[in-house]
Each structure stands twice: as structure tokens, then as C-alpha cells.
XYZ file of C-alpha atoms in Angstrom:
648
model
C -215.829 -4.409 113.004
C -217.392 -3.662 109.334
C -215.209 -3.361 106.708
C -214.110 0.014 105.828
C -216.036 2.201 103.430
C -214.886 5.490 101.549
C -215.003 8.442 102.618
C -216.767 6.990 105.645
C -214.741 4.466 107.588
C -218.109 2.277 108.165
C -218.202 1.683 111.548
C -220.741 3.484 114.371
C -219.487 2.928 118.129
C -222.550 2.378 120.796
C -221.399 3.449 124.354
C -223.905 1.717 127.381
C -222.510 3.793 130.598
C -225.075 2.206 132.860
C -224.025 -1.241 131.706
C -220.067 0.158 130.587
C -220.476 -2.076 127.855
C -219.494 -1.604 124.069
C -220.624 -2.505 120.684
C -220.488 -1.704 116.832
C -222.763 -1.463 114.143
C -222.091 -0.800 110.438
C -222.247 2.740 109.360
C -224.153 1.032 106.464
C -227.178 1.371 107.763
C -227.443 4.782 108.472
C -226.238 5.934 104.807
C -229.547 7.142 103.631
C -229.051 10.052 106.447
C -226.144 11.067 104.957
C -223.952 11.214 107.895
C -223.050 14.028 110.385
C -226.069 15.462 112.249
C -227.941 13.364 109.788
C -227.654 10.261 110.893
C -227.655 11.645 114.504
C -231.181 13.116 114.163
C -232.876 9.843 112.888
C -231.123 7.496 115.492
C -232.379 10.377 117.663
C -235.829 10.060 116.477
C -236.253 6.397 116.755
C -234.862 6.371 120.093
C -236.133 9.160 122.046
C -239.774 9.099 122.724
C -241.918 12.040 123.833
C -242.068 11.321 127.610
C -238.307 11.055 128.445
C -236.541 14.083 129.482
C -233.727 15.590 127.892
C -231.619 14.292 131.242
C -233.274 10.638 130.958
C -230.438 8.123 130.803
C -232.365 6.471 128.122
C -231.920 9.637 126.118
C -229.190 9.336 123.268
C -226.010 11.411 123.340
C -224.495 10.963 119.951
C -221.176 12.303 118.365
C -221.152 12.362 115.004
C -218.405 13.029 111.687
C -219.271 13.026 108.311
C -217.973 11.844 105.380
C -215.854 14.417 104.434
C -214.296 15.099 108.289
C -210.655 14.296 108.134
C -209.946 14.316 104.365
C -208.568 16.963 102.073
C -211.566 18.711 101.297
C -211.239 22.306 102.677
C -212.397 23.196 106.127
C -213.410 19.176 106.620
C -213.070 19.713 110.420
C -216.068 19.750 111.877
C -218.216 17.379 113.702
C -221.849 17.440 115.367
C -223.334 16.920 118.741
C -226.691 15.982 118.898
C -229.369 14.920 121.851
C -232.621 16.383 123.051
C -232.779 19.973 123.926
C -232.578 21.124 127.643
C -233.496 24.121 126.578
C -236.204 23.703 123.793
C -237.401 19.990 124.825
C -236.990 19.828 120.762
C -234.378 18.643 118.131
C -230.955 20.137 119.900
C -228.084 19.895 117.571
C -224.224 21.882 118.014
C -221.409 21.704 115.735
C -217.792 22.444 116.462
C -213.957 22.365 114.755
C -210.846 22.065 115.562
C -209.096 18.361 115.667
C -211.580 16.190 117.520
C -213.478 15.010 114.481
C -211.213 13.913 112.097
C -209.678 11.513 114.937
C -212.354 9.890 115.713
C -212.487 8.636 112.253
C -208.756 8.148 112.351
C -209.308 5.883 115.468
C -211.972 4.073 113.011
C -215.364 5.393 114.117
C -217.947 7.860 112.114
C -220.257 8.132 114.952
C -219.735 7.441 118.771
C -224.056 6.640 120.245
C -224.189 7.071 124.409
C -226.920 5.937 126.165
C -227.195 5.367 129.890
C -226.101 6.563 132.783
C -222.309 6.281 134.825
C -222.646 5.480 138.426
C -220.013 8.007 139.152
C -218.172 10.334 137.073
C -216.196 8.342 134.467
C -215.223 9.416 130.470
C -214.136 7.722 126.994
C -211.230 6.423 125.808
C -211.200 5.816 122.023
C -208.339 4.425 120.299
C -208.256 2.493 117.221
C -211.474 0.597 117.129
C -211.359 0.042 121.141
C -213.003 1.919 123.962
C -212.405 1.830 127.375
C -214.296 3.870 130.511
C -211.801 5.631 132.863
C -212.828 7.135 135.876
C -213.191 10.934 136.501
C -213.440 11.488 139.963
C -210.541 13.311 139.760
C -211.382 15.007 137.098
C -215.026 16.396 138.304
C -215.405 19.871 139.448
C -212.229 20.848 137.198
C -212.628 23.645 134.391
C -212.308 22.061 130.211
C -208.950 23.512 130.553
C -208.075 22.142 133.344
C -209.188 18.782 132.293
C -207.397 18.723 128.881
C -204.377 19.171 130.368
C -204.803 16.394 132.857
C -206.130 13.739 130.749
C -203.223 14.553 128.659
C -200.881 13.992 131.301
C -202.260 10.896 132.417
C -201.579 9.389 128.916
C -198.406 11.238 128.633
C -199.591 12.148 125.330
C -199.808 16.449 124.369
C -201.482 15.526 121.088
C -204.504 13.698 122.598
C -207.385 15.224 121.248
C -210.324 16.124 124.509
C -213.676 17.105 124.199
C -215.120 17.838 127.808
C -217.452 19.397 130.123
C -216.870 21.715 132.685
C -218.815 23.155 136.039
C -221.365 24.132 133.555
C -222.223 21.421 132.282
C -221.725 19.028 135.415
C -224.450 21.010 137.392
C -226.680 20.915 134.275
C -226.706 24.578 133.325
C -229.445 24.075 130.549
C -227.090 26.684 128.160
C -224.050 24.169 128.768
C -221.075 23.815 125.984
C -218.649 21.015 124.982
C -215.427 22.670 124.502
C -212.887 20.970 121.440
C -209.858 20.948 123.301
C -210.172 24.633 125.230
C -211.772 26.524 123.020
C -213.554 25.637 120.397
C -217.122 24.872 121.685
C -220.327 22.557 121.109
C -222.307 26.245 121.848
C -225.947 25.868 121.284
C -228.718 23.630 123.269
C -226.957 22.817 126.065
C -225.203 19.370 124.785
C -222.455 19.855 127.797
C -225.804 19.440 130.034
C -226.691 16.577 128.485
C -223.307 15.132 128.672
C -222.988 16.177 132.497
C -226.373 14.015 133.060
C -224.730 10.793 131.729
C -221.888 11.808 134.044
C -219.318 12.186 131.520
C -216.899 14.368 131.803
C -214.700 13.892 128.544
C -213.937 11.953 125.028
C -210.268 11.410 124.371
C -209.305 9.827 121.433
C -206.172 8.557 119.738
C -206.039 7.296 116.026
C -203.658 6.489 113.136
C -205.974 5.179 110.931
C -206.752 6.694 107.482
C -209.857 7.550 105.151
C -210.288 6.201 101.769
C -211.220 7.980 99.000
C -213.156 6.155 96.357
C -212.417 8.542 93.298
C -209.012 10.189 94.345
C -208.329 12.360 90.898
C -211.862 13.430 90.944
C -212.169 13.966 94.182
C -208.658 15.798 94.317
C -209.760 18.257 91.253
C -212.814 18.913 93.471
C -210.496 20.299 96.275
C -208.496 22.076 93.815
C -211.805 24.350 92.639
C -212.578 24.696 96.143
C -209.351 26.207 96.619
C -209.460 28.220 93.713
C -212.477 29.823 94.475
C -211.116 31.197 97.395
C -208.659 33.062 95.583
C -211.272 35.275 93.690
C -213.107 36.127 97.033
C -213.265 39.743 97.451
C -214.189 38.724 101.186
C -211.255 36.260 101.544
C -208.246 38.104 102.491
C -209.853 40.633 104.633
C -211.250 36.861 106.562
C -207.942 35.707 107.147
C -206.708 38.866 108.368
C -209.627 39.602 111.253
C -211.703 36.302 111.537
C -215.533 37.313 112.217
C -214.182 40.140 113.659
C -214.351 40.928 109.512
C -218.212 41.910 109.984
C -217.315 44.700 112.021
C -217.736 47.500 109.929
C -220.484 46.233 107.479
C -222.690 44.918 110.771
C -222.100 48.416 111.833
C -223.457 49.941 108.612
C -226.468 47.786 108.285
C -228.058 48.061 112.122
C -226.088 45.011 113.234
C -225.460 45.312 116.968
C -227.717 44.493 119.166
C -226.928 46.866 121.727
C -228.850 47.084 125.621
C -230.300 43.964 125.011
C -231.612 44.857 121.313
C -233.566 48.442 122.358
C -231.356 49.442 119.562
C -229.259 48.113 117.079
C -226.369 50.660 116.477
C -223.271 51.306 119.205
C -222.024 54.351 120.521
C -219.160 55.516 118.029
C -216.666 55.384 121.017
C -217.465 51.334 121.421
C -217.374 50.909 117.881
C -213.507 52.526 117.806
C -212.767 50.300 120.446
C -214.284 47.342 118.391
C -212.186 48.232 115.457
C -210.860 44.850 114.061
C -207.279 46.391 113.402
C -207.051 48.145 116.831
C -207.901 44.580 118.262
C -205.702 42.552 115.838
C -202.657 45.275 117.204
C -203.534 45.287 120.564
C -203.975 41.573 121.516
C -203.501 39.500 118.528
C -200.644 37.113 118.767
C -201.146 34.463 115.981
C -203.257 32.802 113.878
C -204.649 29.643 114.329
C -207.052 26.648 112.486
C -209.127 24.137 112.608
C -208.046 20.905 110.579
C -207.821 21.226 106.902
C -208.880 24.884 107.057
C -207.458 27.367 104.455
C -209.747 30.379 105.846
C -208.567 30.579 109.298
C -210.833 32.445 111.850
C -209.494 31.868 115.316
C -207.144 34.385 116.875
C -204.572 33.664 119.663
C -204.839 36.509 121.868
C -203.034 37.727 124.944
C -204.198 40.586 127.275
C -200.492 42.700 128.441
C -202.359 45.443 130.432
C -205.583 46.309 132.264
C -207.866 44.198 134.928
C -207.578 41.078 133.014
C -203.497 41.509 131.850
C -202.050 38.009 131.517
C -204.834 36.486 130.038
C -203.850 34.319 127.321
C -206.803 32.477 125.393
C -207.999 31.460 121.980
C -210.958 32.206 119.992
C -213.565 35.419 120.573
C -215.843 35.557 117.604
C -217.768 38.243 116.536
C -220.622 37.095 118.886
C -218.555 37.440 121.585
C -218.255 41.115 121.096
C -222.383 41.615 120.762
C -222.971 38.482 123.334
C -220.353 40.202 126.015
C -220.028 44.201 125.078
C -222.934 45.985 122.886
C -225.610 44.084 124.949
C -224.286 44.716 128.070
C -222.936 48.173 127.281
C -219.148 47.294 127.941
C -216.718 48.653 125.389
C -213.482 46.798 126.837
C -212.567 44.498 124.048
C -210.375 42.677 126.661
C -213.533 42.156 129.021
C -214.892 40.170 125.929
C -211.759 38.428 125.800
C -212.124 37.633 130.050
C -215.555 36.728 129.385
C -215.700 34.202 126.355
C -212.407 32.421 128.261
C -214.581 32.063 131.469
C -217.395 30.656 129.541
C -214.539 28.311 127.583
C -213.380 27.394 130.959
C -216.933 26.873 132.806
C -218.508 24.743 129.754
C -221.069 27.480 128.699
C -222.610 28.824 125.854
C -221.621 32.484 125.559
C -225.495 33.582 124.296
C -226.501 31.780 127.053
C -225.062 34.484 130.028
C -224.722 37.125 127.325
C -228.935 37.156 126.807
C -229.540 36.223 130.869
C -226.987 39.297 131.923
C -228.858 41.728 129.105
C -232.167 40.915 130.518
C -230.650 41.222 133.935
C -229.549 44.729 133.407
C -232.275 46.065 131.672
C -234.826 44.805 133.902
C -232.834 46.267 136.692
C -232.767 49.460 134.700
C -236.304 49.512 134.766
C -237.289 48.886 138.356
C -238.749 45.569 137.581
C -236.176 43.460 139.595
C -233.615 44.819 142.090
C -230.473 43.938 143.758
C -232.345 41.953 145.976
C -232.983 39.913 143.018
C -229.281 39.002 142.433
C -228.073 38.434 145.783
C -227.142 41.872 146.594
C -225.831 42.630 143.584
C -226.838 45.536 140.514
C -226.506 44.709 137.337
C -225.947 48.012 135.627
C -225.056 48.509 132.390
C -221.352 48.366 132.274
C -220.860 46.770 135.158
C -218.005 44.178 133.791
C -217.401 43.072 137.663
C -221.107 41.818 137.791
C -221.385 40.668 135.112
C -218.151 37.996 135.803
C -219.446 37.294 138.726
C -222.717 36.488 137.422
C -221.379 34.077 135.113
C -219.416 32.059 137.775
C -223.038 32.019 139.602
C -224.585 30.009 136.154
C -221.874 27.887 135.581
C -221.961 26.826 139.876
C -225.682 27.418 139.888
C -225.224 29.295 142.935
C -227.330 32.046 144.141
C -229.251 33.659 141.583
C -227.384 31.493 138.886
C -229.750 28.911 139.978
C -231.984 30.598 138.180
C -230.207 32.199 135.236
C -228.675 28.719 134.519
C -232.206 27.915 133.387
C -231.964 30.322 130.038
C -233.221 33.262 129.510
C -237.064 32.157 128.820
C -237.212 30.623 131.790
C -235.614 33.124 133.873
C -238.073 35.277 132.967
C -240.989 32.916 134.013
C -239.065 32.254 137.327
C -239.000 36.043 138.051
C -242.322 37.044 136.500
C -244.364 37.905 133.912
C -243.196 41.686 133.450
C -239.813 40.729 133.089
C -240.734 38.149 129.785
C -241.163 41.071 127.220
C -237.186 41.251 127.744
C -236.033 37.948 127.295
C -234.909 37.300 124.065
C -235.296 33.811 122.925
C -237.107 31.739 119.894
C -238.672 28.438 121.263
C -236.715 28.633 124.675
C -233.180 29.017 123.200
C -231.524 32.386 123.948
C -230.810 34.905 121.094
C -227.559 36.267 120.058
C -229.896 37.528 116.742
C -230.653 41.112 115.918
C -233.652 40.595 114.086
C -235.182 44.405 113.206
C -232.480 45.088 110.582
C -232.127 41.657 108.140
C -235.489 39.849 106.899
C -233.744 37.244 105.738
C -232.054 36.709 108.904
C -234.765 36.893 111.227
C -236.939 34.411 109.015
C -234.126 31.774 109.329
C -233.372 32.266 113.080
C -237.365 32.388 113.896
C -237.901 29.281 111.565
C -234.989 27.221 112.989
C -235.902 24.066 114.523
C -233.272 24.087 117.135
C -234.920 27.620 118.205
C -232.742 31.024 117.453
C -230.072 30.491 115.456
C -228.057 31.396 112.114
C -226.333 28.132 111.418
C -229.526 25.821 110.243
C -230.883 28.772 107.324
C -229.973 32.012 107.703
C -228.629 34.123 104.567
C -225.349 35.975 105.382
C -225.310 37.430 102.124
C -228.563 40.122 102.070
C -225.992 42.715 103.958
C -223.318 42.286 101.310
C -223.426 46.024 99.726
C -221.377 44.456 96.901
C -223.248 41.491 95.754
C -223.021 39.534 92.380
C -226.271 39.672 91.283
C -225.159 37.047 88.177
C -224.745 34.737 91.725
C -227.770 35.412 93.022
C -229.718 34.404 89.711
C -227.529 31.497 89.596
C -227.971 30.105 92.787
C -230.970 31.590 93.904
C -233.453 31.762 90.826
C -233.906 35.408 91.729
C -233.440 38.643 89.090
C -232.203 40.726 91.725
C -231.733 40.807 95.289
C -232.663 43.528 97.467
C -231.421 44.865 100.606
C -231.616 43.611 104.249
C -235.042 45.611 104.778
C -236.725 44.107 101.492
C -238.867 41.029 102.124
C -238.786 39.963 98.521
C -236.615 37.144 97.624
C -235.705 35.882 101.542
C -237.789 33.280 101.372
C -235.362 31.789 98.049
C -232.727 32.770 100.488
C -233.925 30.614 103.673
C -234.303 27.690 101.380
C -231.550 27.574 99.820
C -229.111 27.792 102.730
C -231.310 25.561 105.079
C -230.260 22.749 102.333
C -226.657 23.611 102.298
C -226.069 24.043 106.043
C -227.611 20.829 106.436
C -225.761 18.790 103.938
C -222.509 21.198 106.206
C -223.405 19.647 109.134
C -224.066 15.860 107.576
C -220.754 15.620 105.484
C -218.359 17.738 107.973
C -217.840 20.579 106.404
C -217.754 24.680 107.620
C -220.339 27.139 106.537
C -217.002 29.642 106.747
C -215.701 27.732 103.501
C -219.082 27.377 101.765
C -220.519 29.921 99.656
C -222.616 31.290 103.150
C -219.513 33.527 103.450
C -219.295 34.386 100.154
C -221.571 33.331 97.063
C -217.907 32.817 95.376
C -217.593 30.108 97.686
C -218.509 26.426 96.758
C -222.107 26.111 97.146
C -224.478 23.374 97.200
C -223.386 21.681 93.605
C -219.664 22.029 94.841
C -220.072 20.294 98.076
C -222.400 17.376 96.819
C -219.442 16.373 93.855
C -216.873 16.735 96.954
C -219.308 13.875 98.966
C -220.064 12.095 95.839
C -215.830 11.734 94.754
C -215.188 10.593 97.930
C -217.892 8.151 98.807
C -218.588 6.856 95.621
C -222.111 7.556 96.261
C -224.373 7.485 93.340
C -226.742 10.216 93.990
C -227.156 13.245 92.214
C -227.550 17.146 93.218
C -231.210 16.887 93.345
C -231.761 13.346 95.332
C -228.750 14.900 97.595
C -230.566 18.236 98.157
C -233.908 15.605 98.646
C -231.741 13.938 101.498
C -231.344 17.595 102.846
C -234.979 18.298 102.780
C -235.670 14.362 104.759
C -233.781 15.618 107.672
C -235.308 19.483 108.092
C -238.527 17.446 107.674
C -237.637 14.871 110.175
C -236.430 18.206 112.557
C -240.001 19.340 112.283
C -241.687 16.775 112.611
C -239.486 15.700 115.855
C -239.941 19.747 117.456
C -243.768 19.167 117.113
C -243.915 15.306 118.906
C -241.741 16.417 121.830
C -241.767 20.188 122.060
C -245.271 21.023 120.512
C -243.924 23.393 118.410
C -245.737 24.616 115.462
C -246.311 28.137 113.692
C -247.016 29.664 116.913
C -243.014 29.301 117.630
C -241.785 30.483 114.474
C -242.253 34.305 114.889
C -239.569 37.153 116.354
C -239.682 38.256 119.983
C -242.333 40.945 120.804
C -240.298 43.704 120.436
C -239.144 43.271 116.951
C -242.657 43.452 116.146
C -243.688 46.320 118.158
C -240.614 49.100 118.702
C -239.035 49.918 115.748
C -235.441 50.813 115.102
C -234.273 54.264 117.214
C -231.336 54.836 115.040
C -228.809 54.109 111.994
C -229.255 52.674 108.791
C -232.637 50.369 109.835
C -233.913 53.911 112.028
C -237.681 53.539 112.072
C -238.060 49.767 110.951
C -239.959 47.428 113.065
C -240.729 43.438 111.528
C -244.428 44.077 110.778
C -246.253 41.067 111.998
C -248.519 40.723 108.479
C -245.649 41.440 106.092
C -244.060 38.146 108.512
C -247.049 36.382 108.080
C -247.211 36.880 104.546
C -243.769 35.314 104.092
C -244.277 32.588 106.619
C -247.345 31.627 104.508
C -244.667 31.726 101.544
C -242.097 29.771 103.770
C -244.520 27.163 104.252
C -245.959 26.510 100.965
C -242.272 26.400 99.539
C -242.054 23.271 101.348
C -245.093 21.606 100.955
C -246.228 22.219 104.621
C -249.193 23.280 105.855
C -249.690 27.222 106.002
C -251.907 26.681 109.398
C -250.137 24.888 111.431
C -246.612 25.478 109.499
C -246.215 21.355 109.909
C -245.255 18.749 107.221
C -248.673 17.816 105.570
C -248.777 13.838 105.082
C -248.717 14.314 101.394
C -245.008 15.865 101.860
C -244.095 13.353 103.959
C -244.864 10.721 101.862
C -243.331 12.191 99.039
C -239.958 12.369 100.373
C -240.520 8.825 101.673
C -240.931 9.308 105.090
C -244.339 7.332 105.536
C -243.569 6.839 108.986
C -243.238 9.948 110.297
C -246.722 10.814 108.816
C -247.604 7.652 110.791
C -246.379 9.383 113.896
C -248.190 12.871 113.127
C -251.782 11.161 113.335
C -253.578 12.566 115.941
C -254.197 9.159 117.606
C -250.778 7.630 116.887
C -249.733 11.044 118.582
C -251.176 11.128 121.874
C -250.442 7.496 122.637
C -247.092 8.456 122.208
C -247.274 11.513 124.427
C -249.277 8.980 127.015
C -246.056 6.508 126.879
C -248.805 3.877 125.235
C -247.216 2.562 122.252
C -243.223 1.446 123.157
């Protein structure tokens, strides 16, 4: 074992399931990556090469902290999951909370690296800088809940911390969660797939070690401003009280609901009372509860006491529950949201991944373009909240027509034919939870993501803020003004800026909820870098941090266009954000003109030093943030040798 390190506790567990052997490896040599997703994305790189498959035992699984999981910084949390897409055949990365992370550091590891294949169902055992491989025979075919409870009973132990598939994930559902013991979830690209291919059904770990801190006082008065800035939030208390469920009204305001699978973008005002934040927080609110170290609590314990679902009892449902599971679908039974994201929790699946399937389902039903016949037997109407639970216990079993819905919505759609792709929603294969018609600065993050349609790798939160400091916004922006969500000016600044911070997030551990993504009062990219810098002793500086950001969005891109082919091609909105344009509320009449996009993609591009073309890391970029071998990789002939499987 290495010795440990601050802030990280210098030690990276390598898993062999084929062989069931162990080793260990020096988080030293990694350092350069940061740590988090960072790390996990070059080891990913190096050791996935274009031919293998995203279910190829030789394929990496890796779980990784960062340096500032388990300490006192504020919302220190969360941890990453990273592998190759199922869904995108591209970079596939997923970050979660909740109490997982910081013990695996506790039990003395920063990153856990799975390769291989298990001859039968087995999973981890972690506990202070030893592993072991139990089987899970038993355990296969059970629901995450299910399994938590019984891996917890076989060590007699209620504080074991479980991360695990379920059904979803073990019959490779390409939309596939992890859950964090129940409920909170490894959502996007279909890591519980990846997982289910190694046949590994969970990671329990036990640890009482501890994290050292290399400049205590400084790093202590660095928590403290953290802290404090929380108290000045005008969007703080109003957090706490709702969650996400917070972005109600304003989402409401500014064209924020994607609603019958995004032909408009404004609810009826009858689901929009019954999505009322306080009416919820009366009606089935129970408690509060938090992820480790969090001060800005967003999860809600909620229990169901009348109705078709009465008795549920279940944690979480985020905001993207309610669009993923009501407006899209046309359900305005809060509960059934509830019933929904808990089945998902249970199955191992990505809520967008049913929510986009089931919206495409219905409206292409609506239209005459698939039939019952389609769905064995059944209709998926609008509204229908029976069909639609029975449609997600087809994905996560792959049974019936979930054999086919299991496969995302861009595939679905090229299963069932080619008038039914206009209605999937995806970017690069990965469904979308995004309204796009009603934020720029939005839509150019989630089209530009390299992990395909998401808000967690760039996207601004802050253009729909009504109320914005524009003093912030010059500050940490370099912009006079900002405009609103239907201005293009300025978004670019905007993508930029947060595709640095949510990267350095997901590297040191950290959640966007406490960074200034939520609220530009929040700690921001300075703030977070002296946080990593008091606690690791590193001797870097804002800029060569921000640098190290930059090296692994360029390494993202550069690893999309070697195994996925994706270039500038895949970096523009579904169809009908271009084309229809908003039927009603505040964005009524807007459409995402496809040369105004261009314009700022061109803009996008240039920002980074890549090429406006092709939208792909010139060699000159490359070089400059000393990543010579990656331009190595992008020559042509380098290229297609590695496509052929010529150069090992």
C-alpha cells in the first residue's frame, strides 16, 4: 500500500473479476488528472481501444472519489462512475451522493479500476485496504432495494454503505443506473449496464480510516467562506425548503416544461397547481434528508397516505422526475411521479431513459405511426399512468416491447422506423430530459456535451435567473451584461465557464448544488480550486487548475471522436427545436434557428482552440495543453489502425 497523501489517501484499487485477483497502485500517478472523473477518463483512454464494446470484459469499470470526497468541505459527497457508453459508444461518465464516496476513501482507496469478467454473479467487499469477491447468486434478479438490505444483513451491519444494480442493469438495459444505497443514482449512460456485463451486482464497503489535510487552518477558513456564502443566497432558503422542486415556478415562467414530449414547453395550469412545491412538500413530505457533508439539502423523504400508490414510502424525486414522469407524459399525479422514480430506483434505471422512450411511445401512438400492436397489446395514451408502469417493468425485464425500449430512445426509433425518429429526443444516442427551445445557453451545453444530452458537464443554470447580479456576471464571466434565456449573446462565456467548473466538480468531489451553478453567490471556480489546493497541498494555481480542466474536456473529445465518430455533426438540437417553434408562454413563437446555432458553434469552437469544421481539437491545441499524444492518436493513419485493431 502507498503511503497516504492529503487530501487524497494515495492509493487506487485494481479489481480482475475474470482472474478475482487484486492489486494497488499509487494514486501518485494519476495526480496530473486531478482525481474524480479525471483520472477515470485518462485510465479510460489508455485502456479502452476503439474496437471493444462497451460490454467487452476488457472494458474498464472505474469508481472514482476526489480529493475533496469525505472532508469538511461543503457538499464533498459525491463520487463518479465512469466506463464506455452503451448508449453513445463515447466517453460515458455519472456522478452520484449520498455516503458511498467518502467510505471508500475511509476504507483507504481514491479509486476502485474493474476489469474482467465474473463467471457467475459475484460483488465487492471493501474494507480497510482489503477486498474480497462474495458471491451473488442470491442476490441476482433482486431489486437495489432489495439487495441493500440483504447485503446488510449478511454482514449484520445497517451502516454498510451499497452501491448496486438491479433487473435493469443485469439484463443490460443500455439506460441502466447504479443506485447509492436506494436512491440516490449513477443516472446517465447506462453505468448499471456496464456493471451488469462484468456480472456485478454490488460494492459494499466498510472504513474507519481518515483523510489528511495538508493546510488545516487554511483549508478550514476555506470551508468557513463556503459556508458563509450560503447565507447571503437569495436562492438558499427557498433550496432547503423544496429541493429542485425550487425551479418550479421560475421553469414555469421561462418555457421550462417540456410537456407531450417537448411539442410545447408550458403545462396546463391545472398540472402546474398540482406541481406546486408547497402543495407537494404538505401533501407527502415527511423529512429532510442529505448527502454527506451537505449544508443545502435537496432530497425529500416522502410517503404516499392515499390514492393508487398509498403506502409508498421512498426517497428522492427531483425536479426531473416531475418533467421525465408527468409534463411529458401528460400525467398530473405528483404521487405517480413519486411511483415512478421509486420503480426506476428499484429496477436500476435511469428515469430519462423510460421518461423519453414512454413520450415517444405516446406521441407516436397519438399519431397513427405505431399502434397497440406495437406494445404488446397495449396504448400508450397520454395519461395513461397504468401503461406507462407497466412499460417500465417491460425495460427494466426487457420483456416484450421493453426489448426494444431498453435500447434508448434513438434506437427505438431506428428499431421501429424511420417516421417515428423525428420524435425521439436524444443528442448523440443519449435520451433528453432537456427543453431546448426556451434557454440558449442551455441547449448549447446539453448539444455540446460529450457524454451526449446533458446539463451537468456545461450548462448555465443562471440565464433564467430574473434577478441576476450583473456585478457577478462581469466578475465571473467577463461579460457587461447578461441577457435573457432567448438572447444568444454572452452563452458562449457561459458554456465555458461552467464546463471548467463542473469538471473540476466532478474531479475533486464536490456538488454543482453547492457551487456557484445554483447561485453565482455560491463558491465558484477560484473558491473551489483554494478548497483542493488547502487540502492537497498542491502547488498549482487557478489558471494551471482551470488548464487541468480544459486537458480532460479535451481528452472527452478527442475520446467521443476515436470511438463514437462524433464530431460537429453531433453537436446540434433535435430537429424539432430547429423547425417548430414555441406554441405558447413566455418563449411563444421561438424556434433555435439553425444559423444563429451555427454562428455560436463557430464561436464555441474557436473559444477553445478547435477547429470550426469539424468542431475537433486542432493538433496545435493539443499540444499546447500538453497532450502530444492524443494529437498522435487524431492522425488520420494512426486513426484507422486503431479502428482496424492494428496497433495494440
Amino acid at each position: 500500500m502507498a503511503s497516504q497523501s492529503f487530501g487524497y489517501v494515495g492509493n487506487i484499487l485494481w479489481v480482475n473479476l475474470t482472474a478475482g485477483t487484486f492489486s494497488t497502485e499509487p494514486t501518485e500517478h494519476y495526480k496530473e488528472w486531478l482525481g474524480g472523473s479525471g483520472i477515470s477518463q485518462w485510465i479510460m483512454y489508455r485502456d479502452t481501444k476503439p474496437w471493444m464494446a462497451p460490454f467487452d470484459p476488457a472494458v474498464p469499470f472505474i469508481v472514482g472519489t476526489g480529493p475533496l470526497t469525505g472532508t469538511l468541505a461543503p457538499t464533498s459527497g459525491r463520487f463518479n462512475v465512469d466506463a464506455k457508453s452503451p448508449l453513445t459508444l463515447g466517453t460515458g461518465s455519472s456522478n452520484a451522493g449520498g455516503y458511498v464516496g467518502p467510505e471508500i476513501k475511509f476504507a483507504g482507496f481514491d479509486h476502485i479500476m474493474i476489469k474482467g469478467k465474473a463467471a457467475r454473479p459475484v460483488y465487492l467487499f471493501i474494507e480497510d485496504g482489503e477486498a474480497k469477491i462474495y458471491d451473488a447468486d442470491h442476490l441476482w434478479g433482486k431489486t437495489t432495494w432489495e439487495t441493500v438490505d440483504m447485503i446488510q444483513a449478511d454482514f449484520e451491519d445497517p451502516e454498510l454503505q451499497v452501491m448496486c444494480i438491479g433487473p435493469g442493469g443485469e439484463n443490460l438495459a443500455r439506460g441502466a443506473s447504479i443506485m447509492v444505497n436506494k436512491n440516490r443514482a449513477f443516472g446517465r449512460c447506462g453505468m448499471g449496464a456496464v456493471m451488469g456485463s462484468k456480472n456485478l451486482k454490488a460494492i459494499a464497503v466498510r472504513g474507519s480510516g481518515t483523510i489528511n489535510i495538508a493546510e488545516p487552518e487554511r483549508f478550514m477558513a476555506a470551508v468557513n467562506r463556503v459556508r458563509d456564502s450560503y447565507q447571503i443566497s437569495p436562492i438558499t432558503e427557498n433550496f432547503i425548503r423544496y429541493g429542485t422542486l425550487s425551479i418550479v415556478d421560475i421553469k414555469s415562467k421561462s418555457s421550462g416544461f417540456p410537456y407531450r414530449n417537448f411539442q410545447d414547453l408550458n403545462i396546463p395550469e391545472e398540472m402546474e397547481r398540482n406541481f406546486n412545491p408547497e402543495t407537494i412538500k404538505q401533501k407527502y413530505a415527511e423529512r429532510i434528508t442529505s448527502c454527506f457533508a451537505c449544508p443545502l439539502p435537496c432530497q425529500r423523504y416522502f410517503y404516499v397516505k392515499e390514492g393508487p400508490h398509498a403506502g409508498l414510502k421512498t426517497e428522492v424525486a427531483q425536479f426531473e422526475s416531475m418533467v421525465d414522469f408527468g409534463s411529458k407524459m401528460d400525467i398530473d399525479d405528483f404521487s405517480f411521479c413519486l411511483k415512478a422514480t421509486a420503480l426506476c430506483n428499484q429496477y436500476g434505471l435511469d428515469v430519462d431513459l423510460p421518461g423519453s422512450t414512454i413520450a415517444w411511445a405516446m406521441e407516436c401512438y397519438e399519431k397513427g405511426i405505431l399502434t397497440e400492436k406495437h406494445f404488446d397489446g397495449l396504448k400508450p395514451a397520454w395519461g395513461d399512468a397504468g401503461v406507462a408502469l407497466e412499460l417500465i417493468r417491460k425495460i427494466a425485464y426487457r420483456e416484450g416491447v421493453g426489448d426494444i425500449l431498453a435500447e434508448g430512445v434513438a434506437r427505438a426509433a431506428d428499431i421501429m422506423g424511420e417516421d417515428t425518429r423525428y420524435y425521439a429526443f436524444h443528442i448523440k444516442g443519449q435520451d433528453l430530459y432537456e427543453p431546448l427551445r426556451s434557454t440558449i445557453g442551455w441547449a448549447l451545453g446539453a448539444c455540446t456535451a460529450t457524454r451526449g444530452g446533458g446539463h451537468t458537464t456545461g450548462c448555465p443554470l443562471c440565464e433564467i435567473n430574473p434577478k441576476l447580479n450583473q456585478d457577478l456576471v462581469k466578475e465571473k464571466f467577463g461579460l457587461e451584461q447578461l441577457g435573457g434565456p432567448l438572447d444568444y449573446e454572452g452563452k458562449v462565456e457561459l458554456v465555458h465557464y461552467y464546463e471548467i467548473l463542473h469538471r473540476l466538480n466532478n474531479s475533486f468531489g464536490l456538488c454543482h448544488f453547492g457551487t456557484d451553478w445554483l447561485d453565482l453567490n455560491h463558491p465558484g471556480i477560484k473558491e473551489v480550486s483554494e478548497l483542493f489546493v488547502a487540502a492537497t497541498g498542491s502547488e498549482l494555481n487557478v489558471e494551471q487548475i482551470k488548464r487541468n480542466a480544459l486537458r480532460i474536456l479535451n481528452l472527452e473529445k478527442v475520446y467521443n471522436y476515436i470511438h463514437a465518430g462524433f464530431d460537429r455533426k453531433n453537436d446540434y438540437p433535435p430537429l424539432r427545436d430547429m423547425e417548430e417553434p414555441v406554441p405558447s408562454g413566455a418563449a411563444k413563437g421561438f424556434r433555435l434557428e439553425k444559423e444563429r446555432f451555427d454562428q455560436m458553434l463557430d464561436e464555441y469552437y474557436s473559444g477553445h482552440g478547435w477547429d470550426i469544421k469539424t468542431g475537433l481539437p486542432t493538433r496545435e491545441r493539443l499540444v499546447e495543453l500538453g497532450l502530444d499524444n492524443l494529437a498522435d492518436d487524431l492522425d488520420p493513419d494512426q486513426l484507422k489502425q486503431q479502428r482496424m485493431g492494428l496497433n495494440h
